[in-house]
PDB file of C-alpha atoms in Angstrom:
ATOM      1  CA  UNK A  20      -3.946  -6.477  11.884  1.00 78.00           C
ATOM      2  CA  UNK A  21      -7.645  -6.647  11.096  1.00 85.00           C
ATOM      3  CA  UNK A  22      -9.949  -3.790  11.520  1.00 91.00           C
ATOM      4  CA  UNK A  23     -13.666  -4.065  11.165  1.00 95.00           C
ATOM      5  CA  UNK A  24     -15.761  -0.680  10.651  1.00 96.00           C
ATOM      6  CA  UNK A  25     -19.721  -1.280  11.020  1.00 97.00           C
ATOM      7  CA  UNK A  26     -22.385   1.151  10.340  1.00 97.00           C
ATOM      8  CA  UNK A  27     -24.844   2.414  11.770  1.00 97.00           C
ATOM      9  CA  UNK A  28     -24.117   1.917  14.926  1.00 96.00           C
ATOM     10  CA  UNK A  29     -28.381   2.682  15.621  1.00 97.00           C
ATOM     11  CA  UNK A  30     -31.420   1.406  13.349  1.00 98.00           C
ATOM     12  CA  UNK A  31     -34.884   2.505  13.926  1.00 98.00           C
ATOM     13  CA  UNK A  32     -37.256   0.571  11.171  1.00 98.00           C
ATOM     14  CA  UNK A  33     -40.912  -0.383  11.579  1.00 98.00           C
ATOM     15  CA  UNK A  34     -42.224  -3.779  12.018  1.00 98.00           C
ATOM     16  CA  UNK A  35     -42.657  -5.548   8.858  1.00 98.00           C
ATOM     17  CA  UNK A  36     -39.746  -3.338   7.267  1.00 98.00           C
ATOM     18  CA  UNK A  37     -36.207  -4.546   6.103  1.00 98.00           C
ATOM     19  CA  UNK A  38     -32.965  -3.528   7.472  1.00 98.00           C
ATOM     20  CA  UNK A  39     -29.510  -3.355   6.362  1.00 98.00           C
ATOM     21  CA  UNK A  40     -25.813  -3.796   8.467  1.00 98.00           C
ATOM     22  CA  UNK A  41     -22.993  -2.830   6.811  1.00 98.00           C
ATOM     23  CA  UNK A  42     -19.650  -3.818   7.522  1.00 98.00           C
ATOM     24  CA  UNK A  43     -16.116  -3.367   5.733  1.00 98.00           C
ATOM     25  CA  UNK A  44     -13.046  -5.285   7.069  1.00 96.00           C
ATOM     26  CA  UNK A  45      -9.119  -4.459   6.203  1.00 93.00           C
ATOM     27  CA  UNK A  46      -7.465  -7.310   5.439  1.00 89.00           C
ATOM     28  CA  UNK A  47      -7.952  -9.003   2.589  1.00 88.00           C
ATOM     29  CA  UNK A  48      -6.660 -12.421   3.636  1.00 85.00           C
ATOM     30  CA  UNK A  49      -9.781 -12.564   5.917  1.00 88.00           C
ATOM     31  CA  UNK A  50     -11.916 -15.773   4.931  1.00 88.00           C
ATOM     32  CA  UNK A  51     -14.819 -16.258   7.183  1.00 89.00           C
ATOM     33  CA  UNK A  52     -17.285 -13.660   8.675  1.00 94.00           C
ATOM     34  CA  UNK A  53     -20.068 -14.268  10.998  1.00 95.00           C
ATOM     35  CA  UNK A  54     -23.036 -12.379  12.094  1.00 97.00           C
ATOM     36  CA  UNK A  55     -23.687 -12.108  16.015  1.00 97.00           C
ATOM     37  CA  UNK A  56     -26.994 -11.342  17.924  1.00 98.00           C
ATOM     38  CA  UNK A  57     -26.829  -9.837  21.357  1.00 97.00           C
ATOM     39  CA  UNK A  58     -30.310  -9.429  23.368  1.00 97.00           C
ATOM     40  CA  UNK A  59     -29.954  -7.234  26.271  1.00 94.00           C
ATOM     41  CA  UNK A  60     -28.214  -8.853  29.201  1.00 93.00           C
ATOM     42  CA  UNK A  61     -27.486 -12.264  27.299  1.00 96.00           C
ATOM     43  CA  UNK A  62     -24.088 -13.356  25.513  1.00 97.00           C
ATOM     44  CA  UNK A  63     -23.181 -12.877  21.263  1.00 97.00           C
ATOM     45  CA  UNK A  64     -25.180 -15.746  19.828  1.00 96.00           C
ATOM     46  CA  UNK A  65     -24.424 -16.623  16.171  1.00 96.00           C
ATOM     47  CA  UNK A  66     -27.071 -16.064  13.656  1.00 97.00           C
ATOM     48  CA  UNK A  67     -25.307 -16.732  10.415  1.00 96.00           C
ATOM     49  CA  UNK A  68     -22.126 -16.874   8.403  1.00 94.00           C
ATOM     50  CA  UNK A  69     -20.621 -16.790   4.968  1.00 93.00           C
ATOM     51  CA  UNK A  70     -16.828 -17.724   3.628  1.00 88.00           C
ATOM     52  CA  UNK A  71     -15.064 -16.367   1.369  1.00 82.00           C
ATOM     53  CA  UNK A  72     -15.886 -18.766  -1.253  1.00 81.00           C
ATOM     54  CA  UNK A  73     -19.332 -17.943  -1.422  1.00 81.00           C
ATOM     55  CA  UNK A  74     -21.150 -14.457  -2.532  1.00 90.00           C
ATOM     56  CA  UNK A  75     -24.764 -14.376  -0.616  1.00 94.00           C
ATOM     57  CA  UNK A  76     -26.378 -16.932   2.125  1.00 94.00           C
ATOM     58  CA  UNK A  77     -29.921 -16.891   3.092  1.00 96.00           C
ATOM     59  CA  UNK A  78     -31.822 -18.387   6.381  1.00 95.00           C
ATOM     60  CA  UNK A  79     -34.984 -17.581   6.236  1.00 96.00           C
ATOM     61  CA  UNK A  80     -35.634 -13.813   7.038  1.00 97.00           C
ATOM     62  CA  UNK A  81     -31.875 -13.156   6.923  1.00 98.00           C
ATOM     63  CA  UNK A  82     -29.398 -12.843   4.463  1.00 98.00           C
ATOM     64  CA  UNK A  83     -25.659 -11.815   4.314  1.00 98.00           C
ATOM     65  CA  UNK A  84     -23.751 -10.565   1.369  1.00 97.00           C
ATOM     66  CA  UNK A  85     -20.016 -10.508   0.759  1.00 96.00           C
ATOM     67  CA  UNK A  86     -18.272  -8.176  -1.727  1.00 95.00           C
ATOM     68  CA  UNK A  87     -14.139  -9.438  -1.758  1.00 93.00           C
ATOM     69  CA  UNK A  88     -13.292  -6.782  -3.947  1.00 93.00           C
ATOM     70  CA  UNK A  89     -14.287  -3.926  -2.152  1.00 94.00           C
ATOM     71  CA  UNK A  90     -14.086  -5.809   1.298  1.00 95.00           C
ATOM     72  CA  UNK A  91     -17.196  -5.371   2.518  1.00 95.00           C
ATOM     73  CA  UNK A  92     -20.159  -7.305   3.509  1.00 97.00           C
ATOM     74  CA  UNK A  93     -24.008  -6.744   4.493  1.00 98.00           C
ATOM     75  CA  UNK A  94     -26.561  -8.117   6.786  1.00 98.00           C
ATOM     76  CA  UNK A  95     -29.833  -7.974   5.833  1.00 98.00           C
ATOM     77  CA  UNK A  96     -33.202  -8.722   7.893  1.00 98.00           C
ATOM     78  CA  UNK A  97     -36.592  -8.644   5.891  1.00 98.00           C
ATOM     79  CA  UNK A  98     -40.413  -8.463   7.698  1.00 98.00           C
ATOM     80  CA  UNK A  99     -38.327  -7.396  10.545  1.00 98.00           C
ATOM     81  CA  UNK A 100     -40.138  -8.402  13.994  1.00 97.00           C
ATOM     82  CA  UNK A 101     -40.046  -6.794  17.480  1.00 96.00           C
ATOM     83  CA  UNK A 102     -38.101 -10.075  18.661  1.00 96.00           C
ATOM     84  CA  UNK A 103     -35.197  -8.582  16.026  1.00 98.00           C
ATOM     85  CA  UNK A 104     -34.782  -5.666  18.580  1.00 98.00           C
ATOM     86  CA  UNK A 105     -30.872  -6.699  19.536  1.00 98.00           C
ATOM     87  CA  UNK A 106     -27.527  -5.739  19.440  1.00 97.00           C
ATOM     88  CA  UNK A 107     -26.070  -7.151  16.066  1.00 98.00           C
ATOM     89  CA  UNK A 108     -21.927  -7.404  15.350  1.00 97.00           C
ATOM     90  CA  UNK A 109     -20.322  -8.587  12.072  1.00 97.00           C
ATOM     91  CA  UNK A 110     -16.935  -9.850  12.414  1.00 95.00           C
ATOM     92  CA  UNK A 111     -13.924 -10.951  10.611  1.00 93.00           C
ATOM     93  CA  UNK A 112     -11.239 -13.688  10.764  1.00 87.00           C
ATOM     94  CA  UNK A 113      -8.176 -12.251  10.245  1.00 68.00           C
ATOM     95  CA  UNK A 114      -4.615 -14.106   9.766  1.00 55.00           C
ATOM     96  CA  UNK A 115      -4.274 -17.476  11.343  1.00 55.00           C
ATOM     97  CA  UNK A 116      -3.556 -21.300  10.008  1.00 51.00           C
ATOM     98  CA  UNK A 117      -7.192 -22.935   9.079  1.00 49.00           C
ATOM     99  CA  UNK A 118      -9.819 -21.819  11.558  1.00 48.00           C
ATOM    100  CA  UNK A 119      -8.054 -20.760  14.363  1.00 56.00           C
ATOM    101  CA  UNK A 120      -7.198 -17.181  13.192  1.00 69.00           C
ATOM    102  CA  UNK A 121      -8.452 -14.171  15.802  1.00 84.00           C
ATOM    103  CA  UNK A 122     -11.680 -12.981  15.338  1.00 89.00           C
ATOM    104  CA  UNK A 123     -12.446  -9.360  14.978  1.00 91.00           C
ATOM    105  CA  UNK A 124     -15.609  -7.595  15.669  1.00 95.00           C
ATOM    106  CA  UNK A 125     -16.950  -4.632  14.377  1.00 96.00           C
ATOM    107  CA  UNK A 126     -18.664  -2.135  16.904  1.00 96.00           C
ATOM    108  CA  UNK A 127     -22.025  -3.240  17.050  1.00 96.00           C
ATOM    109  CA  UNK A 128     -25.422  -2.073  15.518  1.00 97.00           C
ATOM    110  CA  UNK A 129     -28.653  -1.350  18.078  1.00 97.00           C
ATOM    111  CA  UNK A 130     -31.128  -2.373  16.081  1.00 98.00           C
ATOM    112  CA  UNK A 131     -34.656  -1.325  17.276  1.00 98.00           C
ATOM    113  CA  UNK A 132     -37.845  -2.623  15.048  1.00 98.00           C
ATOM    114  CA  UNK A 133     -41.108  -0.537  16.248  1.00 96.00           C
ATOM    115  CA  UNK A 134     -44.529  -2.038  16.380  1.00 93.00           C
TER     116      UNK A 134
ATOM    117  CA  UNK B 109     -22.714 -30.347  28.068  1.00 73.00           C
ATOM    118  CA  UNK B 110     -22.204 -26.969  30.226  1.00 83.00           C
ATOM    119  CA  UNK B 111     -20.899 -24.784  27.317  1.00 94.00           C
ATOM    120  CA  UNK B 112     -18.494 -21.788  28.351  1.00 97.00           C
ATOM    121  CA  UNK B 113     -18.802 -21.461  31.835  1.00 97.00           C
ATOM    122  CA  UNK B 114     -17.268 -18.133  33.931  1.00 97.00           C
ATOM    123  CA  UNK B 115     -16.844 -17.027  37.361  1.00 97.00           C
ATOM    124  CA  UNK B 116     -17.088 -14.570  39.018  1.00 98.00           C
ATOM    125  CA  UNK B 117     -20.806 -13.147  36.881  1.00 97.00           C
ATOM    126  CA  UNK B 118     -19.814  -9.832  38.997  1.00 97.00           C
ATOM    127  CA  UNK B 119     -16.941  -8.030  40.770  1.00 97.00           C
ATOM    128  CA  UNK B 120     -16.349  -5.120  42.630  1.00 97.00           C
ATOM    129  CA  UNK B 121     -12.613  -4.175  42.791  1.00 97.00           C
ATOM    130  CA  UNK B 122     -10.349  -1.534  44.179  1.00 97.00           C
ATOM    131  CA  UNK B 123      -8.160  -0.014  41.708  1.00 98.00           C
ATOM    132  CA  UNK B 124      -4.209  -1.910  42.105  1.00 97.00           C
ATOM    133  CA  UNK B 125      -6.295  -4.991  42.907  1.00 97.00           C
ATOM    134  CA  UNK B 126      -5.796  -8.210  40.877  1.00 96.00           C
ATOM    135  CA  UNK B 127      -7.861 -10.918  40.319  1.00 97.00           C
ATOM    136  CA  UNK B 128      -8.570 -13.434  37.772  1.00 98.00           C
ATOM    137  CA  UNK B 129     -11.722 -14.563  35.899  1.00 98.00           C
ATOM    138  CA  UNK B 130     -12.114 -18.043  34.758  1.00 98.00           C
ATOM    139  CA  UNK B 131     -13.196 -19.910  32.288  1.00 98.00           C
ATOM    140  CA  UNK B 132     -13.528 -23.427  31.599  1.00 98.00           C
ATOM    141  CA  UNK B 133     -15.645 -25.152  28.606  1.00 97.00           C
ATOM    142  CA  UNK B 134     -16.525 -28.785  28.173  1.00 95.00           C
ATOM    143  CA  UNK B 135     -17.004 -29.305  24.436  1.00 94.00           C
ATOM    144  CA  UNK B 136     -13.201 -30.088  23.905  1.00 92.00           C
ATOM    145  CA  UNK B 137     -12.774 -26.687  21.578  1.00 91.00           C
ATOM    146  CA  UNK B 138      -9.401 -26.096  20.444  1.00 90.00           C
ATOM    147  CA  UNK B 139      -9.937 -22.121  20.131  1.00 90.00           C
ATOM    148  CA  UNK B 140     -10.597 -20.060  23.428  1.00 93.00           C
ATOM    149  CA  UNK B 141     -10.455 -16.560  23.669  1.00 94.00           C
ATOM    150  CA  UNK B 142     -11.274 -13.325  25.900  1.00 97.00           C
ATOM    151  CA  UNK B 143     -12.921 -10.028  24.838  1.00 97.00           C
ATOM    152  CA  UNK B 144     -13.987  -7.219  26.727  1.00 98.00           C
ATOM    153  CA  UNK B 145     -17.306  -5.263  25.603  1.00 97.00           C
ATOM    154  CA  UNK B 146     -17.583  -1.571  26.344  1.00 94.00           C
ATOM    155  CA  UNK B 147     -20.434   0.702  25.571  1.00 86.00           C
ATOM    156  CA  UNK B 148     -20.110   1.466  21.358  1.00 84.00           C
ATOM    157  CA  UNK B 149     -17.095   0.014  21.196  1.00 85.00           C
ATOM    158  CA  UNK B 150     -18.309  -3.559  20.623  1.00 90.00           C
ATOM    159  CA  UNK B 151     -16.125  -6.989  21.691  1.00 95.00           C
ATOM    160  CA  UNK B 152     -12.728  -6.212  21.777  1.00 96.00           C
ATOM    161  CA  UNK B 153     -10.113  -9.228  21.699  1.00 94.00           C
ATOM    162  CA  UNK B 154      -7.977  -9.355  24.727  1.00 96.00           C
ATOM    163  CA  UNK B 155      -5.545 -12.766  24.157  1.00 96.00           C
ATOM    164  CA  UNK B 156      -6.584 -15.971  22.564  1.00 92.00           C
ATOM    165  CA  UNK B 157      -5.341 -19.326  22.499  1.00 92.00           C
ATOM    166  CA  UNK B 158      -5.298 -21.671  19.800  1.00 88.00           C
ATOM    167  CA  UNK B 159      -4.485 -24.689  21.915  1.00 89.00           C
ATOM    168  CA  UNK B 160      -2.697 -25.945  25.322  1.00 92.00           C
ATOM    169  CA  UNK B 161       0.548 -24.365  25.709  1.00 94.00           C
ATOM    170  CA  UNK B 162      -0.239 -21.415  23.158  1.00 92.00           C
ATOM    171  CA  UNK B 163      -1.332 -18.228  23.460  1.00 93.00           C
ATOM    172  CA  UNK B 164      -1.459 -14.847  21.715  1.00 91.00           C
ATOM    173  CA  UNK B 165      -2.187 -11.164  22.444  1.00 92.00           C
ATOM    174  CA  UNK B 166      -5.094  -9.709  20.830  1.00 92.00           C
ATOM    175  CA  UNK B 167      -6.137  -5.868  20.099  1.00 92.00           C
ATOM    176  CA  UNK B 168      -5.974  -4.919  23.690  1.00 96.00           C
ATOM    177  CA  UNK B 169      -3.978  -6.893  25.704  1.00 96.00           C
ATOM    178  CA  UNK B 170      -2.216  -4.376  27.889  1.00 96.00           C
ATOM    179  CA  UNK B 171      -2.822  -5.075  31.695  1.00 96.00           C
ATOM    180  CA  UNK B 172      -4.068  -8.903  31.028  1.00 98.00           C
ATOM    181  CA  UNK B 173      -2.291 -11.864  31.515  1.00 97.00           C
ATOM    182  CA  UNK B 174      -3.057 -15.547  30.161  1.00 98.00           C
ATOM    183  CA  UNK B 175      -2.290 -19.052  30.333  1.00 97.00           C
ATOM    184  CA  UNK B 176      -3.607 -22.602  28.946  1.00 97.00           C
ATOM    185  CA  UNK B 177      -2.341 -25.004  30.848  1.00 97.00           C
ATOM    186  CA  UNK B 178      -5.352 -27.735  29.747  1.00 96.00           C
ATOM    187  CA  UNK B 179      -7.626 -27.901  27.014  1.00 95.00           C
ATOM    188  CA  UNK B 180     -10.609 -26.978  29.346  1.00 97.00           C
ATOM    189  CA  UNK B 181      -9.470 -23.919  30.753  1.00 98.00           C
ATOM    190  CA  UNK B 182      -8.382 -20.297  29.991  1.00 98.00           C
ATOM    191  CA  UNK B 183      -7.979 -17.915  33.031  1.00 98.00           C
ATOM    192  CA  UNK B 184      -7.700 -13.909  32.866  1.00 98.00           C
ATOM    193  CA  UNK B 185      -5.420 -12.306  35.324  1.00 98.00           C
ATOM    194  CA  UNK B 186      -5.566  -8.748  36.208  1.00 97.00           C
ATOM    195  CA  UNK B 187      -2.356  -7.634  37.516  1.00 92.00           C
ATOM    196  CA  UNK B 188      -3.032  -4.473  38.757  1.00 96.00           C
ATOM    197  CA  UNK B 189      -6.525  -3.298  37.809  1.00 97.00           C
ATOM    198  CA  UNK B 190      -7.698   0.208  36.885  1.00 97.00           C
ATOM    199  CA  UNK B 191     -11.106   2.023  36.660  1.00 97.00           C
ATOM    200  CA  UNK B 192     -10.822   1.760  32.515  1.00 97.00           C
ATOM    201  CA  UNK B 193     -10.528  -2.298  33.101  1.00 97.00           C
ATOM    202  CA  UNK B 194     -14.447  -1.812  33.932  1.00 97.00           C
ATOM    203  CA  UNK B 195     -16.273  -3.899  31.366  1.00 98.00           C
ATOM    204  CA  UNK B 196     -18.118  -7.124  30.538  1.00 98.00           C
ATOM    205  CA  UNK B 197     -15.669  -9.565  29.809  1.00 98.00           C
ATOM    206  CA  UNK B 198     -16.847 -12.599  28.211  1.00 98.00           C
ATOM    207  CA  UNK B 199     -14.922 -15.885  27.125  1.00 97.00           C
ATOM    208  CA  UNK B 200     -15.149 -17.657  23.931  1.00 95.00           C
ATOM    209  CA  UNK B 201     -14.479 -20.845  22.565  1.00 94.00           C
ATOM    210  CA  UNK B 202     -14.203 -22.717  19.008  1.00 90.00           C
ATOM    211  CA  UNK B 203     -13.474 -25.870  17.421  1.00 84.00           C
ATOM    212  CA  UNK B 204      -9.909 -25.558  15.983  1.00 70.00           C
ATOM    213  CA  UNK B 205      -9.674 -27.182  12.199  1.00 57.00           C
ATOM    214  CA  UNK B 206     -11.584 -26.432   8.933  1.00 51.00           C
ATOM    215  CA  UNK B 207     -15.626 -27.192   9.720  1.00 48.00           C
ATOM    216  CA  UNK B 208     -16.493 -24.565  11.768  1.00 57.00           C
ATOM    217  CA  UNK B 209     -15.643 -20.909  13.135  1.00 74.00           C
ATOM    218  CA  UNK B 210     -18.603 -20.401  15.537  1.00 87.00           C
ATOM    219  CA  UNK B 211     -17.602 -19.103  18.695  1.00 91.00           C
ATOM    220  CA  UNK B 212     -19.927 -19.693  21.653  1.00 94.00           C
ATOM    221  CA  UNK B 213     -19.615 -17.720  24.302  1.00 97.00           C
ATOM    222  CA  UNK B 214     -20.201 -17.479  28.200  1.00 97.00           C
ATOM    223  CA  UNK B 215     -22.675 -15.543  30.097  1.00 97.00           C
ATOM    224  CA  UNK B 216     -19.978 -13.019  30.591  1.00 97.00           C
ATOM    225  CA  UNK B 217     -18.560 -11.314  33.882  1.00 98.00           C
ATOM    226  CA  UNK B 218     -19.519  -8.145  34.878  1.00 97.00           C
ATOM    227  CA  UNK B 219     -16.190  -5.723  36.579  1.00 98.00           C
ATOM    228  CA  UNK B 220     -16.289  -2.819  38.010  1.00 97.00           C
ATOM    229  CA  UNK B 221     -13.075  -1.102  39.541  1.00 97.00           C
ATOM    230  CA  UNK B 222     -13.286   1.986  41.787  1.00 97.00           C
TER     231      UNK B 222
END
């Protein structure tokens, strides 16, 4: 089945700075993967997504990349704020008819932007 | 609209214990599903369902049972629970079909077994 690896598991930037969430997935039949914020105490909220159609999506200070070659793909956060500070998870859909495969999560990325 | 909804938010059990959490959602989603989140180990997929009558084990079903009786809701039994079922468990939910994969999730439910 799917595996998701995401790294690092802990950021530390400064406010204002950029920061980068890496995630690789296994299998290669995987076609959509979204981009989760956790604040402390609250539920996995999405923040964006990309398919595997496209290369690179952009909403406003975030951006996610997707490499299908070398099955990875990368969240990135510019003029990070102190409101960023959160618990960020890439996943993966793995095998499954349309849009109702499993999703698969990576471990999660405690992402702390200093003022 | 409600969302995902869940019961109990917390629990205290004794280990052999079962109990169930519950879920229900009110946006007519296809897609529901459980994970469990544990300290750097982010949300692990316990079973999902990808509509009445169907459902599927995920990464670590062991211990958990399911059912989907209705659209609306998706229960999680513990049969027989042990201190390493202690976790946040939160439910999930998602149109089926080809527009959209977002899964929105409950508040989650807090279980601790001694």
């Amino acid at each position: 089945g799917e595996n998701v690896e995401q790294h690092p598991s802990t950021l530390s930037v400064q406010e204002g700075d950029s920061a980068v969430i890496k995630c690789t997935y296994s299998d290669s039949a995987s076609n959509y993967f979204p981009w989760y914020k956790q604040e402390l105490g609250k539920r996995p909220q999405l923040i964006i997504d990309i398919r595997s159609n496209v290369g690179e999506k952009k909403d406003q200070r975030i951006a996610v990349t997707l490499n299908k070659t070398a099955k990875h793909f990368s969240l990135h956060i510019t003029e990070t704020q102190p409101e960023d500070s959160a618990v960020y998870f890439c996943a993966a859909r793995g095998e499954g008819s349309g849009n109702t495969g499993k999703l698969i999560f990576g471990q999660g990325t405690t992402l702390q932007v200093k003022p | 609209n409600a969302g995902v909804t869940q019961t109990p938010k917390f629990q205290v059990l004794k280990t052999g214990q079962s109990m169930t959490l519950q879920c229900a959602q009110d946006m007519n989603h296809e897609y529901m599903s459980w994970y469990r989140q544990d300290p750097g180990m982010g949300l692990r997929l316990i079973h999902y369902s990808v509509g009445a009558g169907i459902t599927d084990q995920g990464e670590v079903p062991n211990g958990y049972n399911v059912s989907r009786s209705t659209t609306e809701d998706f229960p999680l039994r513990l049969l027989s629970a042990a201190p390493s079922q202690t976790s946040v468990y939160f439910c999930a939910s998602s149109y089926g079909g080809t527009n959209t994969g977002e899964l929105f999730f409950g508040e989650g439910s807090r279980l601790t077994v001694l």
